[in-house]
XYZ file of C-alpha atoms in Angstrom:
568
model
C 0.000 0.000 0.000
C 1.549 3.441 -0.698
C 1.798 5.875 2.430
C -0.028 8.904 1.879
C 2.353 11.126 3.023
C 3.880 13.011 0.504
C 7.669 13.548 2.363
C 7.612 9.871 4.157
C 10.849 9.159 5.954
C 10.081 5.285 6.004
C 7.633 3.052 4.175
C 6.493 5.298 0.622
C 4.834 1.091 0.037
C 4.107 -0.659 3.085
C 1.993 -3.898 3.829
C 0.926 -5.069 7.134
C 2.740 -8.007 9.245
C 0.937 -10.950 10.241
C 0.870 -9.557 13.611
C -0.082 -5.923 12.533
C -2.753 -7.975 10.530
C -3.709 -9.707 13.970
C -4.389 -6.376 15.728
C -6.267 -5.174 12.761
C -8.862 -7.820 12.948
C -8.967 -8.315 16.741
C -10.144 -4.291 16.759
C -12.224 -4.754 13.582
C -10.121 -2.117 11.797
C -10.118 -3.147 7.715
C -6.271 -2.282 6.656
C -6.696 -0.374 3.888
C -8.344 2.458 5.575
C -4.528 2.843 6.896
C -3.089 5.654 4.972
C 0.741 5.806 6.627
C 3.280 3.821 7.020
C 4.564 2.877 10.582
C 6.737 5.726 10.572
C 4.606 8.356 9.649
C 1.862 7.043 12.167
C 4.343 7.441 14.731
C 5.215 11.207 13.549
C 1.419 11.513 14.218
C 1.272 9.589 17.470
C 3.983 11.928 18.440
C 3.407 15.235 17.167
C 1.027 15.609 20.022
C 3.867 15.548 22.734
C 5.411 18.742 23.477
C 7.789 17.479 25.910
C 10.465 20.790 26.729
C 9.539 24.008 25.467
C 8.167 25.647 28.213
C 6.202 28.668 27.974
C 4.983 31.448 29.841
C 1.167 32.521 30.225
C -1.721 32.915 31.864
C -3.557 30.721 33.705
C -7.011 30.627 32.274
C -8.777 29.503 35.826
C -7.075 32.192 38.262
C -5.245 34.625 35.759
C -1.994 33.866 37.195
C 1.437 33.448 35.338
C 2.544 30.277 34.724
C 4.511 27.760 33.007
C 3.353 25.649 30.603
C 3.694 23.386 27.336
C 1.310 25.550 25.721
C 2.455 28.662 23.672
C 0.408 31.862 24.979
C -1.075 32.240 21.701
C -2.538 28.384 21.515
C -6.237 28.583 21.502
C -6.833 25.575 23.973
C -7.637 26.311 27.782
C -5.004 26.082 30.431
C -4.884 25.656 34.302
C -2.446 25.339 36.455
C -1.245 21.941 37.456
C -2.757 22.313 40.815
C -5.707 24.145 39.843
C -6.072 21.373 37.076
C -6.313 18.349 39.532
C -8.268 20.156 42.302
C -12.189 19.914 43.053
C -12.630 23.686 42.024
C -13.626 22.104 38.217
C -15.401 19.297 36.877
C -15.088 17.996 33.052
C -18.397 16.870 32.888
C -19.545 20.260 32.539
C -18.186 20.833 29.530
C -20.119 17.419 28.030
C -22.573 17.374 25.217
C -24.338 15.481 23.266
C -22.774 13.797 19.988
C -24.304 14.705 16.604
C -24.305 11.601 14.318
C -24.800 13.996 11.353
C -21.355 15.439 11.965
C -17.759 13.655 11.779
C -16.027 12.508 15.008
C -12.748 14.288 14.688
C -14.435 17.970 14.413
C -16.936 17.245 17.389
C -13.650 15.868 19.400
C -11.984 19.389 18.653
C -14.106 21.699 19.715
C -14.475 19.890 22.855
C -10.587 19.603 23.526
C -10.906 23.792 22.341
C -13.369 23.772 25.736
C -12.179 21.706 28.492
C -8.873 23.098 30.206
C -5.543 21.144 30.115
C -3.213 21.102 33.231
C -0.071 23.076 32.232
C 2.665 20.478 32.796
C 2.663 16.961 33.662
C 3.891 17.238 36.960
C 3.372 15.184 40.314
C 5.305 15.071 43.537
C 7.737 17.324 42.362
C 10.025 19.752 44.839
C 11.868 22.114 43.619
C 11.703 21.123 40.105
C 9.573 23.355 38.377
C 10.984 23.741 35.000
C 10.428 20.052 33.802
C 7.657 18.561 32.745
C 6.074 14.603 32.244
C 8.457 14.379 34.946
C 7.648 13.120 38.766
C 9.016 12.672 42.109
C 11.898 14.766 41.547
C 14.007 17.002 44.092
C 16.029 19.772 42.990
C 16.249 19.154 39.423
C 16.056 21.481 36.542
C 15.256 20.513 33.139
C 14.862 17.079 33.320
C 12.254 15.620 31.009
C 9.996 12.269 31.178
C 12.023 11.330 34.134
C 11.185 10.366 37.548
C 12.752 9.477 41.383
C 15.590 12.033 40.773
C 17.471 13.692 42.977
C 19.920 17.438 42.047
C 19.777 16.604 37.733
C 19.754 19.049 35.331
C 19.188 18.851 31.593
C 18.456 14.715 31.198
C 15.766 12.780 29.378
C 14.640 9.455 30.636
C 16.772 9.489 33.491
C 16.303 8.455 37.559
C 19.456 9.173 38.860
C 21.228 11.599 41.706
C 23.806 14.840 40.832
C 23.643 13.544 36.409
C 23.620 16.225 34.370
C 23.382 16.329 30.534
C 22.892 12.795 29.835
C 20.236 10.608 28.218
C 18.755 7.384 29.451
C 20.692 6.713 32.628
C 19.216 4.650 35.272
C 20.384 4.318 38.968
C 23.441 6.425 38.192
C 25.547 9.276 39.892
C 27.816 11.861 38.797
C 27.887 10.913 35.556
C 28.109 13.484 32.407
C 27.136 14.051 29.087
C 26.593 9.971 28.729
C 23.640 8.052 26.947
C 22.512 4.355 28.123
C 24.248 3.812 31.373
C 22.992 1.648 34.468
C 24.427 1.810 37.826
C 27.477 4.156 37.033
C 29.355 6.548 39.113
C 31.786 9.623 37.839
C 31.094 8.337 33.980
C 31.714 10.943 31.588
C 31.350 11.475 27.608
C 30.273 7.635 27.294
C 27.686 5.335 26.170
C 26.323 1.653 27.135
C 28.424 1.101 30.343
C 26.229 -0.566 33.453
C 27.968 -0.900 36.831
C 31.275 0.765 35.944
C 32.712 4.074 37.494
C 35.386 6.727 37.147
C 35.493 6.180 33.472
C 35.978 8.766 30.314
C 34.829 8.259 26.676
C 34.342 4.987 26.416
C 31.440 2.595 25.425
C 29.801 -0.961 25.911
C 31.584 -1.635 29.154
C 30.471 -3.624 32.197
C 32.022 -3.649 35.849
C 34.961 -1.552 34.768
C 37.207 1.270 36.593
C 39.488 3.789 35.692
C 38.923 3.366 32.035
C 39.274 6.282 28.965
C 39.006 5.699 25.415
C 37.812 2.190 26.033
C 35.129 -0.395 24.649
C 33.940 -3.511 25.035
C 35.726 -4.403 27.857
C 34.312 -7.097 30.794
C 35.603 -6.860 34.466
C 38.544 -4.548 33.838
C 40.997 -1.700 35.470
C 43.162 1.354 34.723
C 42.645 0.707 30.891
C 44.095 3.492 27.776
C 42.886 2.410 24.312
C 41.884 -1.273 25.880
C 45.001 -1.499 27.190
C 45.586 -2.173 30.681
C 48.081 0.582 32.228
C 49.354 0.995 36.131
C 46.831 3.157 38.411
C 49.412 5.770 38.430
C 50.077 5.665 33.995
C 46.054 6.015 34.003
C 45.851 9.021 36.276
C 48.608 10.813 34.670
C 46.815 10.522 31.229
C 43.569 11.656 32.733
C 45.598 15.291 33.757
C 47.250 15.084 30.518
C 43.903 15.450 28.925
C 43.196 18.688 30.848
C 39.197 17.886 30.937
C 38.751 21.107 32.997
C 39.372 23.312 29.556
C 36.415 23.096 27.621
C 39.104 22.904 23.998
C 40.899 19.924 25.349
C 36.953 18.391 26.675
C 36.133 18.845 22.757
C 38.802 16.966 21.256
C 38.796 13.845 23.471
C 34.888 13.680 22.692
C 36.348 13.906 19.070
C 38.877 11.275 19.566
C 36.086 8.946 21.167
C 34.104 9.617 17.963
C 36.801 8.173 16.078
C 37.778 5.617 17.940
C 34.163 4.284 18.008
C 34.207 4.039 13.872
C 37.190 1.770 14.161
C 35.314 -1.181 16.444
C 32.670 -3.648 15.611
C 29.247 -1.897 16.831
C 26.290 -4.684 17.471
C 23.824 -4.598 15.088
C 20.959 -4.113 17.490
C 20.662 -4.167 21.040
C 18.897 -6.588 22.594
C 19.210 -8.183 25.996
C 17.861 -11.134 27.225
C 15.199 -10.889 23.889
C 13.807 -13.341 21.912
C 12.182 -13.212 18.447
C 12.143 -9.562 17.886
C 13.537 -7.116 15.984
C 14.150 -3.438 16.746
C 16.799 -1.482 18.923
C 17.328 -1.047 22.728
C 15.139 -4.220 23.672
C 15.132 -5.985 27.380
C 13.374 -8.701 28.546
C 11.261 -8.843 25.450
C 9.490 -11.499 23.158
C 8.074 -11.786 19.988
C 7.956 -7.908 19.433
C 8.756 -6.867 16.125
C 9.749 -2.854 15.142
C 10.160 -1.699 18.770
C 12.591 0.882 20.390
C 13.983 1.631 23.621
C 11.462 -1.123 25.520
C 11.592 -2.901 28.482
C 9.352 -6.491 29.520
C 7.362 -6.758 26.902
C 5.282 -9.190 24.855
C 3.846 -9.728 20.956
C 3.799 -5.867 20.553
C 4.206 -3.904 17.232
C 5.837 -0.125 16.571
C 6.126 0.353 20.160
C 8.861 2.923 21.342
C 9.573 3.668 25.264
C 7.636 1.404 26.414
C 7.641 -0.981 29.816
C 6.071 -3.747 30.906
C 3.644 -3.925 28.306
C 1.628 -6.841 26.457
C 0.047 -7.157 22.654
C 0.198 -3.701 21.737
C 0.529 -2.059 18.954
C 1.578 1.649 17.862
C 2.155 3.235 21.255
C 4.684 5.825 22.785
C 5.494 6.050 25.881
C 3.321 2.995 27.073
C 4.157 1.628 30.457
C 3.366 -0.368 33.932
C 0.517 -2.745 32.783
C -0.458 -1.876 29.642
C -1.799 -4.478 27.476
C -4.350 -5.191 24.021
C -3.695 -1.657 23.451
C -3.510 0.675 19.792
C -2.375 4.149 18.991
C -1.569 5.426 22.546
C 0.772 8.544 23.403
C 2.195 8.594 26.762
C -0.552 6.043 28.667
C 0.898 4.707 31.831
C -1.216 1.849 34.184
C -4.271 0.385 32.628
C -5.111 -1.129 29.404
C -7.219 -2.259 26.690
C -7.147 1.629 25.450
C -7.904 2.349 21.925
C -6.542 5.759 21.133
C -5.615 7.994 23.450
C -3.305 10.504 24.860
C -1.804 11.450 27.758
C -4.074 9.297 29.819
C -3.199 7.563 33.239
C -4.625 4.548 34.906
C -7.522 4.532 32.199
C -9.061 0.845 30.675
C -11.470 0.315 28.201
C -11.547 3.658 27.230
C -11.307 4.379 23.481
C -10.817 7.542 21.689
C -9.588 10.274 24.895
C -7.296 12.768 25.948
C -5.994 14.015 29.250
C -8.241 11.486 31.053
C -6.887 10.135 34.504
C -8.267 6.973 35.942
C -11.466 6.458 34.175
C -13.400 3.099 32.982
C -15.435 2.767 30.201
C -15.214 6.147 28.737
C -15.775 7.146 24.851
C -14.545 10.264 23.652
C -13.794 12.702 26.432
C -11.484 15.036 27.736
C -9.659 15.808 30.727
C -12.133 13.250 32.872
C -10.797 12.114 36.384
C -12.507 9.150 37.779
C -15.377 9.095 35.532
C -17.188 5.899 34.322
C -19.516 5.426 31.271
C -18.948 8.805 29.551
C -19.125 9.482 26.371
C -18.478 13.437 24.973
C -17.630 14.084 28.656
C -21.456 13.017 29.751
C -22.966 10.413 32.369
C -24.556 7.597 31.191
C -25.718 4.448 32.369
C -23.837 1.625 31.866
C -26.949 0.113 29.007
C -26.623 3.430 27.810
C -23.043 3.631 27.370
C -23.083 0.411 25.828
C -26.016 0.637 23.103
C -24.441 4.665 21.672
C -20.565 2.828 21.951
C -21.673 0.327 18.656
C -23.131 2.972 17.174
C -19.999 5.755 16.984
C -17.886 2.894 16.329
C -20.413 2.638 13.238
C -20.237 6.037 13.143
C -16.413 6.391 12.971
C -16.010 3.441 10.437
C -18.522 5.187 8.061
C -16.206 8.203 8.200
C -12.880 6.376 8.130
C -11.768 7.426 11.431
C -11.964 4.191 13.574
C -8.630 2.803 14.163
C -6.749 6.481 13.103
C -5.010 8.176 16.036
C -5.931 12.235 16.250
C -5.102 14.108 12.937
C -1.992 16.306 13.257
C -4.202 19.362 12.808
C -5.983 19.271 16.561
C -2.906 18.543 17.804
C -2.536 21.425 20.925
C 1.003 21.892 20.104
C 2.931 23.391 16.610
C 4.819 20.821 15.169
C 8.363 22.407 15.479
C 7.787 22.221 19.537
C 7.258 18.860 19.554
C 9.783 15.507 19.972
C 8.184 14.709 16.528
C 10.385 17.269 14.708
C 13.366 15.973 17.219
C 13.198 12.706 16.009
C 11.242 13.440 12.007
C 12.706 17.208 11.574
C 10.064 18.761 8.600
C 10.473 22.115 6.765
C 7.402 24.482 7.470
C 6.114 23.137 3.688
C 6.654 19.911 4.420
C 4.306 19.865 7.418
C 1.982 21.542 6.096
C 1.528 19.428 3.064
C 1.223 16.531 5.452
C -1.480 18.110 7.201
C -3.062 18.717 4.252
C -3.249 15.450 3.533
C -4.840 14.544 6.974
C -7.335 17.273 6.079
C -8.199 15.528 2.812
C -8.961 12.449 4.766
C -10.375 13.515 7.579
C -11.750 17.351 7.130
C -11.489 19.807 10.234
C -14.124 22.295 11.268
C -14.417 25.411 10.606
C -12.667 26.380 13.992
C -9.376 25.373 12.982
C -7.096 27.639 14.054
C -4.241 27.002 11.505
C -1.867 29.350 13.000
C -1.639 26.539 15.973
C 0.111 24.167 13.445
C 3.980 25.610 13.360
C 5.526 27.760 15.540
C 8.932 28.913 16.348
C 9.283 28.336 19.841
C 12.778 29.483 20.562
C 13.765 33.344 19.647
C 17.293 33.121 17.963
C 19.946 35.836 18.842
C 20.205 38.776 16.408
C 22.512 39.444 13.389
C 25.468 41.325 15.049
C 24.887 40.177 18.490
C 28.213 39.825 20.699
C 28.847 36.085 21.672
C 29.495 35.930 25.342
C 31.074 32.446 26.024
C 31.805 31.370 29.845
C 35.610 31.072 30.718
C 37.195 27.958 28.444
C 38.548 26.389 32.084
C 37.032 26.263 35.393
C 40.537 28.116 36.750
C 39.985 31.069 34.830
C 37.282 31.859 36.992
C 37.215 34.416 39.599
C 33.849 34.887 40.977
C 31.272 32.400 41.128
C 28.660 35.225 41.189
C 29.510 36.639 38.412
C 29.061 33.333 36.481
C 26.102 33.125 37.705
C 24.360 36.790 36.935
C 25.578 36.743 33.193
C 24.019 35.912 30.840
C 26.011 34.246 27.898
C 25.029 33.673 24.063
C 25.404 30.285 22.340
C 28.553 30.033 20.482
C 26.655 29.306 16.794
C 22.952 30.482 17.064
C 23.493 33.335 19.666
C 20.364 32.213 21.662
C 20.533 33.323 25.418
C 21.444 31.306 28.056
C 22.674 31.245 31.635
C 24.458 28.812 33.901
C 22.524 27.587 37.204
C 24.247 27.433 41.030
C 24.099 23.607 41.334
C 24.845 23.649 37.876
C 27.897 25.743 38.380
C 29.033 23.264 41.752
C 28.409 20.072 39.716
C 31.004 21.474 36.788
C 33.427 22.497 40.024
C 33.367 19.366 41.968
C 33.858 17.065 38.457
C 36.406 19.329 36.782
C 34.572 19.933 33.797
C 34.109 22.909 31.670
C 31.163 25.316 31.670
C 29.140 24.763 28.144
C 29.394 27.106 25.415
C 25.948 26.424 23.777
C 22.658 26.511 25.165
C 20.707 23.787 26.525
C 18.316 23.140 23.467
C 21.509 22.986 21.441
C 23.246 20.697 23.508
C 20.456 18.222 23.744
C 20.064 18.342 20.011
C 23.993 17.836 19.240
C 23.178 14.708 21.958
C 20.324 13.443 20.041
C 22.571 13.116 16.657
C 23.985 10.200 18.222
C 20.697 8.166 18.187
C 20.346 5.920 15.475
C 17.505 6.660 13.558
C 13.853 3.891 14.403
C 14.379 2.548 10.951
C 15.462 -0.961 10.448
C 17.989 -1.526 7.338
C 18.673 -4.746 5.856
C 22.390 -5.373 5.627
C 24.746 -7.634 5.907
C 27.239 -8.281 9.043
C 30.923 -7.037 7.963
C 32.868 -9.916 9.314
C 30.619 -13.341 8.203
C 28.363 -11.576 5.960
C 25.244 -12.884 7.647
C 22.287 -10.976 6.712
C 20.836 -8.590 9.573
C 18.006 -6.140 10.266
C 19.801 -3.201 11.922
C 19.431 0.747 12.819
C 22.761 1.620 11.679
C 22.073 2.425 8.013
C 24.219 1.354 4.987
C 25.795 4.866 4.516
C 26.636 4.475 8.509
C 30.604 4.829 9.095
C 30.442 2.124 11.859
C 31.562 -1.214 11.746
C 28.405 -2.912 12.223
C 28.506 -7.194 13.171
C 25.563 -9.518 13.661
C 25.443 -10.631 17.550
C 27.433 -13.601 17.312
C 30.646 -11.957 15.479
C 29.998 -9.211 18.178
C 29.718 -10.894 21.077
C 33.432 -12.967 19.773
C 34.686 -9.413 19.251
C 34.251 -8.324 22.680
C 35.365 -11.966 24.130
C-alpha cells in the first residue's frame, strides 16, 4: 500500500505483518483504511507531545502566570497543574451530546478547544519546576519524562542523583554528558556502560574502573585504548587530557568519535530478547519494530515502552499496559484504543488528558469518571447501546482505528519531539497536514496558526557572543558566572548557567558549556540511530541482519554472534 504522506521518511509502500494484521482484525479495523506507514503514524502519534519548550502565560482559571507546554497564543484552555487536579472544576460540565450527522474528529476538537488542560505533567515534584512529564523529583532542573531524581539538570529518561546532561541513565551518579548507562558513578562522555565508574569516553563496558578511550571491555581496570596501564600511567593521562578546559573536553569527545568508527558496533541491542527485531530491547518477546522497551510481549511499533503486552503503535506505554492501539504517553491500565496522555484509564477508546477512568468514549480531561461518552454520564446500558453505534459512526467516516489528525494537535509541530526525532520544513508539514485534512476534514474552527511555531527566539545578526571562561581556573567569581548571561557560540540564543549547575562542573572538573541547553540536547540526540530498520549484511561473516545503523553508517556494524566474539 503506498503511504499517503507526501515527504515519508520510512515506508512510501508498506503492507501489514501478520501480527499488525492480527491487531487489525482483533479491533475490527479493515487495513486499507490505513493511509501511513509505521513511521509516519508514529510522527502523528507523536506530534502531540510537546515534551520541553516551556512557555509562559496565563492561567485561564485564576489569571496567574505560569509555566506551561502551551504557547500563549494556543487557543486551547489552560490551568495550572494544581488548579487542574483540584475539586474547584469538573469535566463533565463541559459534556454534550454527539451529533451523528457530523464527523467525530471535528466534534472531538471543539471539545478539547473547551475543556482546560493542566499546564505540565507534573506530580510530587520539589523544587523542580521547569520540567515537565516528569515526577518525584528534588532539585532538578530541566529534566524531562524522568522520575525518582534527585539534584539533575538537563536529562531525558533518566532516575538518577547529581547527572547532568545525559540521556537514558538509570540508577546512576555523577555521571556526564553519557547516553545508556545503568548503575554508574563519575562516567563521563560515554555510552552503554552498566555498573562501571570513574570512566571517560568509552562505550559498551560492564564492571569496569578507571577506564578512557575504552570499549567492550568485561571486568577490567586502569585501561588506555583497551590497554591495561598501572593506576598511576592512568591518572597521569587523565591530567594530561586537561578535561577542565572546555578545547581539550572537545577533542577527546572527538577522539572517542573516532575511535568508536574503528570497532565492531552490534547490530541491534537486545538483551535477554527473543524473536524480535528493533533497537534497545530488554526482557522482550516476539515484538517486532520496537525501540527503547523494556518487559514486553507480541507488541508492534512500540517505542519507550515498559512492561507492556500485545500492543501495537504506542509511545510512551508503560506499567501494565496491554491489548492496546495508537496510545501517546498512557501509563497503568489497558485495553485503550486511542488515546493521549491518559493515566490509569481501561477500556476507554478515543480520549485525551483522562486520569483513571473506565469505560469512557470520547472525552477530555475526565478524572474518575465511568460510562462517559463526549464528557457526559450515562448508564452503563446506555453507554453500551451509543458505543456500537460511533464505532459505526467512525467506520462510516474512516476514522476508527486512526489516532488524532496532526491538525488538533494542541502543540505546533516544530515544539514537539516529533520534529526531534522526524525534523520537517514548514512546507513539508503543512503538506502533510493537508493530507490529513483531505482524509479527515477539520471544522471550521481550525485555528491554523496553531500548526507551526517557532518556539525558541534566535539571537540577532550582530549580536556579541558571550562564552563562559574555556577552564574552570579562569574563573574568579562564582557570582559573576552566575548573573551573566552568555550567548550560544553558533545560534546566539541566550542562556545562563545555574548554582548547582555551576558546583556540579566544580566538583567534576569539567568545563562550563558554550551552547545553550536546546543545542546541547540536540547535538546529543545526533547520536541516536535513527527507528528505521535496514537490511544489511554483518561485515565480518556476511550474515544478513536487520539493523538501525544504516548502509551509509561509518560504523563497523557485526551480527550478535561476530559481536559478542569481538568483545570476548
Amino acid at each position: 500500500m503506498p503511504c499517503k504522506n507526501p515527504h515519508c521518511p520510512g515506508e512510501p509502500e508498506f503492507e501489514p505483518t501478520i501480527q499488525e494484521r492480527r491487531f487489525y482484525d482483533e479491533f475490527g479495523i479493515d487495513p486499507v483504511t490505513i493511509p501511513f506507514c509505521r513511521q509516519c503514524r508514529e510522527i502523528r502519534r507523536i506530534s502531540w507531545r510537546n515534551e520541553r519548550n516551556l512557555f509562559q502565560r496565563k492561567c485561564d482559571y485564576s489569571g496567574e502566570d505560569i509555566w506551561t507546554t502551551y504557547h500563549p497564543d494556543s487557543p486551547f484552555k489552560v490551568f495550572d497543574k494544581n488548579i487542574w487536579w483540584g475539586d474547584d472544576w469538573d469535566a463533565l460540565t463541559y459534556g454534550r451530546d454527539f451529533d451523528f450527522e457530523r464527523p467525530f474528529f471535528q466534534q472531538f476538537y471543539e471539545m478539547m478547544l473547551n475543556v482546560p488542560r493542566p499546564s505540565l505533567v507534573q506530580a510530587k515534584n520539589q523544587n523542580s519546576d521547569f520540567s515537565n512529564d516528569a515526577n518525584n523529583n528534588n532539585d532538578c532542573y530541566q529534566v524531562f519524562t524522568s522520575d525518582d531524581n534527585v539534584n539533575c539538570h538537563y536529562g531525558t529518561f533518566i532516575n538518577c542523583k547529581d547527572c547532568m546532561e545525559s540521556e537514558d541513565l538509570h540508577h546512576c551518579e555523577l555521571c556526564y554528558d553519557s547516553r545508556f548507562c545503568n548503575t554508574c558513578n563519575s562516567v563521563v562522555g560515554s555510552d552503554h556502560c552498566v555498573n562501571c565508574s570513574n570512566v571517560y569516553f568509552s562505550s559498551n563496558l560492564v564492571n569496569c574502573h578507571n577506564c578512557v578511550f575504552c570499549f567492550g571491555l568485561r571486568d577490567r581496570k586502569n585501561c588506555i585504548f583497551n590497554t591495561e596501564v598501572s593506576p598511576d600511567v592512568f591518572m597521569n593521562f587523565i591530567m594530561q587530557r586537561q578535561l577542565f578546559r572546555r578545547r581539550s573536553y572537545k577533542k577527546s569527545k572527538e577522539m572517542h568519535e573516532m575511535f568508536l568508527e574503528t570497532v565492531p558496533q552490534r547490530y541491534m541491542y537486545l538483551l535477554r530478547t527473543d524473536n524480535s527485531t528493533g533497537d534497545r530491547l530488554i526482557n522482550c518477546k516476539d515484538c517486532e519494530n520496537c525501540y527503547f522497551i523494556e518487559e514486553a510481549v507480541a507488541c508492534s511499533n512500540c517505542t519507550l515502552c515498559i512492561e507492556i503486552k500485545d500492543c501495537m503503535d504506542c509511545w510512551a506505554t508503560a506499567y501494565g499496559g496491554q491489548k492496546s492501539f495508537e496510545n501517546q504517553t498512557v501509563l497503568r491500565g489497558g485495553m485503550n484504543f486511542v488515546a493521549n496522555f491518559s493515566n490509569d484509564c481501561s477500556n476507554c477508546l478515543y480520549i485525551d488528558n483522562c486520569q483513571n477512568c473506565m469505560d469512557c468514549f470520547g472525552c477530555v480531561g475526565l478524572k474518575s469518571k465511568k460510562h462517559c461518552i463526549f464528557n457526559k454520564q450515562y448508564s452503563p446500558e446506555q453507554y453500551n447501546e451509543l458505543k456500537e453505534k460511533l464505532i459505526e459512526h467512525l467506520k462510516k467516516h474512516n476514522e476508527w482505528g486512526q489516532f488524532f489528525p496532526p491538525w488538533m494537535s494542541p502543540f505546533p509541530y516544530n515544539t514537539t519531539v516529533a520534529n526531534l526525532y522526524f525534523p520537517l520544513e514548514k512546507e513539508q508539514y503543512e503538506d502533510f497536514v493537508k493530507v490529513c485534512e483531505e482524509l479527515w476534514p477539520p471544522s471550521a474552527k481550525l485555528d491554523k496558526n496553531n500548526l507551526w511555531m517557532d518556539p525558541v527566539e534566535g539571537g540577532k545578526e550582530g549580536v556579541e557572543v558571550i562564552s563562559p571562561p574555556d577552564s574552570l581556573f579562569e574563573i574568579k567569581n562564582n557570582e559573576e558566572v552566575l548573573t551573566t548571561v552568555y550567548t550560544d557560540l553558533i545560534t546566539k540564543e541566550p542562556f545562563r548557567i545555574m548554582g548547582r549547575e555551576l558546583g556540579f562542573y566544580q566538583k567534576m572538573k569539567l568545563p562550563l558549556p558554550d551552547r545553550s541547553f536546546r543545542n546541547r540536547y540536540l547535538e546529543r540526540l545526533r547520536c541516536y540511530n535513527p527507528r528505521k530498520l535496514d537490511d544489511r549484511k554483518c561485515q565480518k561473516c556476511s550474515a544478513k541482519i536487520k539493523t538501525s545503523f544504516a548502509e551509509g553508517s561509518p560504523y563497523i556494524v557485526f551480527c550478535e554472534e561476530c559481536f559478542q566474539n569481538s568483545i570476548q
